[in-house]
mmCIF file with all atom_site columns, C-alpha atoms in Angstrom:
data_model
loop_
_atom_site.group_PDB
_atom_site.id
_atom_site.type_symbol
_atom_site.label_atom_id
_atom_site.label_alt_id
_atom_site.label_comp_id
_atom_site.label_asym_id
_atom_site.label_entity_id
_atom_site.label_seq_id
_atom_site.pdbx_PDB_ins_code
_atom_site.Cartn_x
_atom_site.Cartn_y
_atom_site.Cartn_z
_atom_site.occupancy
_atom_site.B_iso_or_equiv
_atom_site.pdbx_formal_charge
_atom_site.auth_seq_id
_atom_site.auth_comp_id
_atom_site.auth_asym_id
_atom_site.auth_atom_id
_atom_site.pdbx_PDB_model_num
ATOM 1   C CA . MET A 1 1   ? 0.000   0.000   0.000   1.00 0.00 ? 1276 MET A CA 1
ATOM 2   C CA . VAL A 1 2   ? 2.700   2.471   1.005   1.00 0.00 ? 1277 VAL A CA 1
ATOM 3   C CA . GLY A 1 3   ? 4.883   1.195   -1.820  1.00 0.00 ? 1278 GLY A CA 1
ATOM 4   C CA . GLY A 1 4   ? 2.112   1.950   -4.292  1.00 0.00 ? 1279 GLY A CA 1
ATOM 5   C CA . LEU A 1 5   ? 1.789   5.467   -2.914  1.00 0.00 ? 1280 LEU A CA 1
ATOM 6   C CA . VAL A 1 6   ? 5.542   6.008   -3.185  1.00 0.00 ? 1281 VAL A CA 1
ATOM 7   C CA . HIS A 1 7   ? 5.515   4.695   -6.747  1.00 0.00 ? 1282 HIS A CA 1
ATOM 8   C CA . THR A 1 8   ? 2.596   6.862   -7.909  1.00 0.00 ? 1283 THR A CA 1
ATOM 9   C CA . ARG A 1 9   ? 3.671   9.971   -6.019  1.00 0.00 ? 1284 ARG A CA 1
ATOM 10  C CA . PHE A 1 10  ? 7.345   9.920   -6.927  1.00 0.00 ? 1285 PHE A CA 1
ATOM 11  C CA . LYS A 1 11  ? 6.998   8.240   -10.343 1.00 0.00 ? 1286 LYS A CA 1
ATOM 12  C CA . GLY A 1 12  ? 9.266   5.329   -9.461  1.00 0.00 ? 1287 GLY A CA 1
ATOM 13  C CA . ARG A 1 13  ? 12.108  7.382   -7.961  1.00 0.00 ? 1288 ARG A CA 1
ATOM 14  C CA . GLY A 1 14  ? 13.127  5.996   -4.626  1.00 0.00 ? 1289 GLY A CA 1
ATOM 15  C CA . CYS A 1 15  ? 11.065  2.802   -4.863  1.00 0.00 ? 1290 CYS A CA 1
ATOM 16  C CA . LEU A 1 16  ? 14.059  0.479   -4.729  1.00 0.00 ? 1291 LEU A CA 1
ATOM 17  C CA . PRO A 1 17  ? 15.443  1.899   -1.444  1.00 0.00 ? 1292 PRO A CA 1
ATOM 18  C CA . PHE A 1 18  ? 11.943  1.928   0.021   1.00 0.00 ? 1293 PHE A CA 1
ATOM 19  C CA . PHE A 1 19  ? 11.295  -1.726  -0.810  1.00 0.00 ? 1294 PHE A CA 1
ATOM 20  C CA . ALA A 1 20  ? 14.822  -2.688  0.273   1.00 0.00 ? 1295 ALA A CA 1
ATOM 21  C CA . TRP A 1 21  ? 14.034  -1.270  3.699   1.00 0.00 ? 1296 TRP A CA 1
ATOM 22  C CA . ILE A 1 22  ? 10.441  -2.461  4.085   1.00 0.00 ? 1297 ILE A CA 1
ATOM 23  C CA . LEU A 1 23  ? 11.244  -6.015  2.915   1.00 0.00 ? 1298 LEU A CA 1
ATOM 24  C CA . ASN A 1 24  ? 14.421  -6.242  4.986   1.00 0.00 ? 1299 ASN A CA 1
ATOM 25  C CA . PRO A 1 25  ? 14.175  -9.486  7.004   1.00 0.00 ? 1300 PRO A CA 1
ATOM 26  C CA . LEU A 1 26  ? 15.512  -7.738  10.106  1.00 0.00 ? 1301 LEU A CA 1
ATOM 27  C CA . VAL A 1 27  ? 12.721  -5.162  9.954   1.00 0.00 ? 1302 VAL A CA 1
ATOM 28  C CA . VAL A 1 28  ? 10.005  -7.710  9.146   1.00 0.00 ? 1303 VAL A CA 1
ATOM 29  C CA . LEU A 1 29  ? 11.058  -10.358 11.669  1.00 0.00 ? 1304 LEU A CA 1
ATOM 30  C CA . GLY A 1 30  ? 11.970  -7.835  14.350  1.00 0.00 ? 1305 GLY A CA 1
ATOM 31  C CA . GLY A 1 31  ? 8.542   -6.287  14.085  1.00 0.00 ? 1306 GLY A CA 1
ATOM 32  C CA . GLU A 1 32  ? 6.793   -9.632  14.051  1.00 0.00 ? 1307 GLU A CA 1
ATOM 33  C CA . MET A 1 33  ? 8.767   -11.359 16.794  1.00 0.00 ? 1308 MET A CA 1
ATOM 34  C CA . ALA A 1 34  ? 8.882   -8.437  19.202  1.00 0.00 ? 1309 ALA A CA 1
ATOM 35  C CA . GLY A 1 35  ? 5.259   -7.504  18.645  1.00 0.00 ? 1310 GLY A CA 1
ATOM 36  C CA . ASN A 1 36  ? 6.400   -4.082  17.530  1.00 0.00 ? 1311 ASN A CA 1
ATOM 37  C CA . TYR A 1 37  ? 3.947   -2.540  15.094  1.00 0.00 ? 1312 TYR A CA 1
ATOM 38  C CA . ASP A 1 38  ? 5.659   0.808   14.641  1.00 0.00 ? 1313 ASP A CA 1
ATOM 39  C CA . MET A 1 39  ? 5.988   0.134   10.904  1.00 0.00 ? 1314 MET A CA 1
ATOM 40  C CA . ILE A 1 40  ? 2.204   0.065   10.591  1.00 0.00 ? 1315 ILE A CA 1
ATOM 41  C CA . VAL A 1 41  ? 1.874   3.330   12.507  1.00 0.00 ? 1316 VAL A CA 1
ATOM 42  C CA . ALA A 1 42  ? 4.631   4.881   10.385  1.00 0.00 ? 1317 ALA A CA 1
ATOM 43  C CA . ALA A 1 43  ? 2.787   3.786   7.236   1.00 0.00 ? 1318 ALA A CA 1
ATOM 44  C CA . PHE A 1 44  ? -0.405  5.493   8.413   1.00 0.00 ? 1319 PHE A CA 1
ATOM 45  C CA . VAL A 1 45  ? 1.537   8.657   9.312   1.00 0.00 ? 1320 VAL A CA 1
ATOM 46  C CA . PHE A 1 46  ? 3.303   8.596   5.945   1.00 0.00 ? 1321 PHE A CA 1
ATOM 47  C CA . MET A 1 47  ? 0.028   8.214   4.060   1.00 0.00 ? 1322 MET A CA 1
ATOM 48  C CA . SER A 1 48  ? -1.549  10.930  6.177   1.00 0.00 ? 1323 SER A CA 1
ATOM 49  C CA . VAL A 1 49  ? 1.206   13.426  5.377   1.00 0.00 ? 1324 VAL A CA 1
ATOM 50  C CA . LEU A 1 50  ? 1.038   12.407  1.719   1.00 0.00 ? 1325 LEU A CA 1
ATOM 51  C CA . PHE A 1 51  ? -2.712  13.074  1.547   1.00 0.00 ? 1326 PHE A CA 1
ATOM 52  C CA . LEU A 1 52  ? -2.216  16.299  3.491   1.00 0.00 ? 1327 LEU A CA 1
ATOM 53  C CA . SER A 1 53  ? 0.240   17.485  0.844   1.00 0.00 ? 1328 SER A CA 1
ATOM 54  C CA . GLU A 1 54  ? -2.355  16.651  -1.839  1.00 0.00 ? 1329 GLU A CA 1
ATOM 55  C CA . ARG A 1 55  ? -4.968  18.751  0.031   1.00 0.00 ? 1330 ARG A CA 1
ATOM 56  C CA . ARG A 1 56  ? -7.190  15.749  0.766   1.00 0.00 ? 1331 ARG A CA 1
ATOM 57  C CA . TYR A 1 57  ? -7.717  16.825  4.345   1.00 0.00 ? 1332 TYR A CA 1
ATOM 58  C CA . SER A 1 58  ? -10.514 14.437  5.339   1.00 0.00 ? 1333 SER A CA 1
ATOM 59  C CA . VAL A 1 59  ? -8.532  11.360  4.302   1.00 0.00 ? 1334 VAL A CA 1
ATOM 60  C CA . ALA A 1 60  ? -5.352  12.748  5.873   1.00 0.00 ? 1335 ALA A CA 1
ATOM 61  C CA . ILE A 1 61  ? -7.032  13.430  9.194   1.00 0.00 ? 1336 ILE A CA 1
ATOM 62  C CA . GLY A 1 62  ? -8.745  10.026  9.173   1.00 0.00 ? 1337 GLY A CA 1
ATOM 63  C CA . LEU A 1 63  ? -5.404  8.292   8.666   1.00 0.00 ? 1338 LEU A CA 1
ATOM 64  C CA . PHE A 1 64  ? -3.895  10.505  11.348  1.00 0.00 ? 1339 PHE A CA 1
ATOM 65  C CA . ALA A 1 65  ? -6.658  9.430   13.753  1.00 0.00 ? 1340 ALA A CA 1
ATOM 66  C CA . VAL A 1 66  ? -5.904  5.769   13.043  1.00 0.00 ? 1341 VAL A CA 1
ATOM 67  C CA . SER A 1 67  ? -2.199  6.327   13.675  1.00 0.00 ? 1342 SER A CA 1
ATOM 68  C CA . VAL A 1 68  ? -2.914  8.105   16.980  1.00 0.00 ? 1343 VAL A CA 1
ATOM 69  C CA . ALA A 1 69  ? -5.279  5.305   17.980  1.00 0.00 ? 1344 ALA A CA 1
ATOM 70  C CA . LEU A 1 70  ? -2.476  2.779   17.465  1.00 0.00 ? 1345 LEU A CA 1
ATOM 71  C CA . LYS A 1 71  ? 0.310   4.738   19.175  1.00 0.00 ? 1346 LYS A CA 1
ATOM 72  C CA . PHE A 1 72  ? 0.535   8.181   20.740  1.00 0.00 ? 1347 PHE A CA 1
ATOM 73  C CA . TYR A 1 73  ? 3.765   9.366   19.120  1.00 0.00 ? 1348 TYR A CA 1
ATOM 74  C CA . PRO A 1 74  ? 2.098   10.702  15.921  1.00 0.00 ? 1349 PRO A CA 1
ATOM 75  C CA . LEU A 1 75  ? 0.712   13.504  18.112  1.00 0.00 ? 1350 LEU A CA 1
ATOM 76  C CA . ILE A 1 76  ? 4.122   15.114  17.639  1.00 0.00 ? 1351 ILE A CA 1
ATOM 77  C CA . LEU A 1 77  ? 2.878   16.019  14.149  1.00 0.00 ? 1352 LEU A CA 1
ATOM 78  C CA . LEU A 1 78  ? -0.232  17.761  15.473  1.00 0.00 ? 1353 LEU A CA 1
ATOM 79  C CA . PRO A 1 79  ? 1.287   21.264  15.066  1.00 0.00 ? 1354 PRO A CA 1
ATOM 80  C CA . VAL A 1 80  ? 2.118   20.416  11.441  1.00 0.00 ? 1355 VAL A CA 1
ATOM 81  C CA . TYR A 1 81  ? -1.519  19.581  10.797  1.00 0.00 ? 1356 TYR A CA 1
ATOM 82  C CA . LEU A 1 82  ? -2.702  22.692  12.604  1.00 0.00 ? 1357 LEU A CA 1
ATOM 83  C CA . LEU A 1 83  ? -0.369  25.016  10.746  1.00 0.00 ? 1358 LEU A CA 1
ATOM 84  C CA . TRP A 1 84  ? -0.699  23.401  7.312   1.00 0.00 ? 1359 TRP A CA 1
ATOM 85  C CA . GLY A 1 85  ? -2.329  25.706  4.803   1.00 0.00 ? 1360 GLY A CA 1
ATOM 86  C CA . LYS A 1 86  ? -5.155  28.072  5.500   1.00 0.00 ? 1361 LYS A CA 1
ATOM 87  C CA . SER A 1 87  ? -6.968  27.447  8.752   1.00 0.00 ? 1362 SER A CA 1
ATOM 88  C CA . ASN A 1 88  ? -10.733 27.252  9.102   1.00 0.00 ? 1363 ASN A CA 1
ATOM 89  C CA . ARG A 1 89  ? -13.197 26.078  11.734  1.00 0.00 ? 1364 ARG A CA 1
ATOM 90  C CA . ARG A 1 90  ? -14.135 22.864  9.953   1.00 0.00 ? 1365 ARG A CA 1
ATOM 91  C CA . ARG A 1 91  ? -10.518 21.668  9.846   1.00 0.00 ? 1366 ARG A CA 1
ATOM 92  C CA . TRP A 1 92  ? -10.020 22.509  13.531  1.00 0.00 ? 1367 TRP A CA 1
ATOM 93  C CA . PHE A 1 93  ? -13.187 20.583  14.365  1.00 0.00 ? 1368 PHE A CA 1
ATOM 94  C CA . ILE A 1 94  ? -12.176 17.523  12.329  1.00 0.00 ? 1369 ILE A CA 1
ATOM 95  C CA . LEU A 1 95  ? -8.649  17.586  13.733  1.00 0.00 ? 1370 LEU A CA 1
ATOM 96  C CA . GLY A 1 96  ? -9.939  17.917  17.280  1.00 0.00 ? 1371 GLY A CA 1
ATOM 97  C CA . LEU A 1 97  ? -12.360 15.058  16.670  1.00 0.00 ? 1372 LEU A CA 1
ATOM 98  C CA . ALA A 1 98  ? -9.521  12.914  15.320  1.00 0.00 ? 1373 ALA A CA 1
ATOM 99  C CA . ALA A 1 99  ? -7.314  13.671  18.320  1.00 0.00 ? 1374 ALA A CA 1
ATOM 100 C CA . LEU A 1 100 ? -10.169 12.988  20.738  1.00 0.00 ? 1375 LEU A CA 1
ATOM 101 C CA . SER A 1 101 ? -11.044 9.700   19.051  1.00 0.00 ? 1376 SER A CA 1
ATOM 102 C CA . GLY A 1 102 ? -7.416  8.601   19.282  1.00 0.00 ? 1377 GLY A CA 1
ATOM 103 C CA . ALA A 1 103 ? -7.241  9.634   22.935  1.00 0.00 ? 1378 ALA A CA 1
ATOM 104 C CA . ALA A 1 104 ? -10.566 7.911   23.669  1.00 0.00 ? 1379 ALA A CA 1
ATOM 105 C CA . SER A 1 105 ? -9.320  4.659   22.176  1.00 0.00 ? 1380 SER A CA 1
ATOM 106 C CA . TYR A 1 106 ? -6.196  4.927   24.312  1.00 0.00 ? 1381 TYR A CA 1
ATOM 107 C CA . ILE A 1 107 ? -8.252  5.593   27.444  1.00 0.00 ? 1382 ILE A CA 1
ATOM 108 C CA . TYR A 1 108 ? -10.401 2.563   26.625  1.00 0.00 ? 1383 TYR A CA 1
ATOM 109 C CA . TRP A 1 109 ? -7.253  0.474   26.214  1.00 0.00 ? 1384 TRP A CA 1
ATOM 110 C CA . ALA A 1 110 ? -5.859  1.790   29.510  1.00 0.00 ? 1385 ALA A CA 1
ATOM 111 C CA . SER A 1 111 ? -9.076  0.964   31.353  1.00 0.00 ? 1386 SER A CA 1
ATOM 112 C CA . TYR A 1 112 ? -9.069  -2.547  29.944  1.00 0.00 ? 1387 TYR A CA 1
ATOM 113 C CA . TYR A 1 113 ? -5.382  -3.307  30.548  1.00 0.00 ? 1388 TYR A CA 1
ATOM 114 C CA . ALA A 1 114 ? -4.723  -1.163  33.635  1.00 0.00 ? 1389 ALA A CA 1
ATOM 115 C CA . ARG A 1 115 ? -4.502  -4.228  35.865  1.00 0.00 ? 1390 ARG A CA 1
ATOM 116 C CA . ASP A 1 116 ? -1.783  -5.786  33.711  1.00 0.00 ? 1391 ASP A CA 1
ATOM 117 C CA . PHE A 1 117 ? 0.068   -2.487  33.473  1.00 0.00 ? 1392 PHE A CA 1
ATOM 118 C CA . MET A 1 118 ? 0.022   -1.977  37.238  1.00 0.00 ? 1393 MET A CA 1
ATOM 119 C CA . ALA A 1 119 ? 1.073   -5.591  37.776  1.00 0.00 ? 1394 ALA A CA 1
ATOM 120 C CA . SER A 1 120 ? 4.127   -4.972  35.614  1.00 0.00 ? 1395 SER A CA 1
ATOM 121 C CA . PHE A 1 121 ? 5.420   -2.567  38.271  1.00 0.00 ? 1396 PHE A CA 1
ATOM 122 C CA . MET A 1 122 ? 5.759   -5.500  40.666  1.00 0.00 ? 1397 MET A CA 1
ATOM 123 C CA . LEU A 1 123 ? 7.082   -8.124  38.243  1.00 0.00 ? 1398 LEU A CA 1
ATOM 124 C CA . PRO A 1 124 ? 10.686  -9.174  37.619  1.00 0.00 ? 1399 PRO A CA 1
ATOM 125 C CA . SER A 1 125 ? 11.333  -7.240  34.407  1.00 0.00 ? 1400 SER A CA 1
ATOM 126 C CA . GLY A 1 126 ? 11.815  -4.049  36.408  1.00 0.00 ? 1401 GLY A CA 1
ATOM 127 C CA . ASN A 1 127 ? 10.526  -1.964  33.519  1.00 0.00 ? 1402 ASN A CA 1
ATOM 128 C CA . PRO A 1 128 ? 6.948   -0.753  34.035  1.00 0.00 ? 1403 PRO A CA 1
ATOM 129 C CA . PHE A 1 129 ? 6.512   -0.164  30.303  1.00 0.00 ? 1404 PHE A CA 1
ATOM 130 C CA . VAL A 1 130 ? 7.325   -3.746  29.317  1.00 0.00 ? 1405 VAL A CA 1
ATOM 131 C CA . PHE A 1 131 ? 4.749   -6.397  30.020  1.00 0.00 ? 1406 PHE A CA 1
ATOM 132 C CA . HIS A 1 132 ? 5.448   -10.037 29.267  1.00 0.00 ? 1407 HIS A CA 1
ATOM 133 C CA . PRO A 1 133 ? 2.634   -12.557 29.716  1.00 0.00 ? 1408 PRO A CA 1
ATOM 134 C CA . SER A 1 134 ? 5.271   -15.115 30.707  1.00 0.00 ? 1409 SER A CA 1
ATOM 135 C CA . GLU A 1 135 ? 6.013   -13.044 33.824  1.00 0.00 ? 1410 GLU A CA 1
ATOM 136 C CA . VAL A 1 136 ? 2.447   -13.501 35.001  1.00 0.00 ? 1411 VAL A CA 1
ATOM 137 C CA . LEU A 1 137 ? 2.521   -17.220 34.291  1.00 0.00 ? 1412 LEU A CA 1
ATOM 138 C CA . LEU A 1 138 ? 5.878   -17.810 35.967  1.00 0.00 ? 1413 LEU A CA 1
ATOM 139 C CA . THR A 1 139 ? 5.450   -15.525 38.971  1.00 0.00 ? 1414 THR A CA 1
ATOM 140 C CA . PRO A 1 140 ? 3.916   -17.248 41.992  1.00 0.00 ? 1415 PRO A CA 1
ATOM 141 C CA . LEU A 1 141 ? 0.781   -15.691 43.392  1.00 0.00 ? 1416 LEU A CA 1
ATOM 142 C CA . ARG A 1 142 ? 1.430   -13.549 46.450  1.00 0.00 ? 1417 ARG A CA 1
ATOM 143 C CA . GLN A 1 143 ? -1.111  -13.622 49.202  1.00 0.00 ? 1418 GLN A CA 1
#
């Protein structure tokens, strides 16, 4: 999908380096084995910026909302979206709605997984931002 956008947008220039990176076994297996889906988020951010540059604001903001729903780091680009082109109320409303929908999905996730997240503070990994299901299975219950 992203490769097709690169090919159509840049008329074939830069496709070989793009595919060399995206099909790199280290990138593919590292993302799959570690459960790291940053490549998917980066693809949504890339497509969002691409559609923003083509002045297709509704599609760009929709893709931006999906990327924020998956991870929070695309919010770094929020000022770019706010300052891009001529500002009007409709764009502010749609952008605010996109940011709120992404934040709402994150709050829903946090409410659903808060117990696991808090349990990770007391588990052997020592890192509260890393949760391994094996830690729960191998840690004896404390009473």
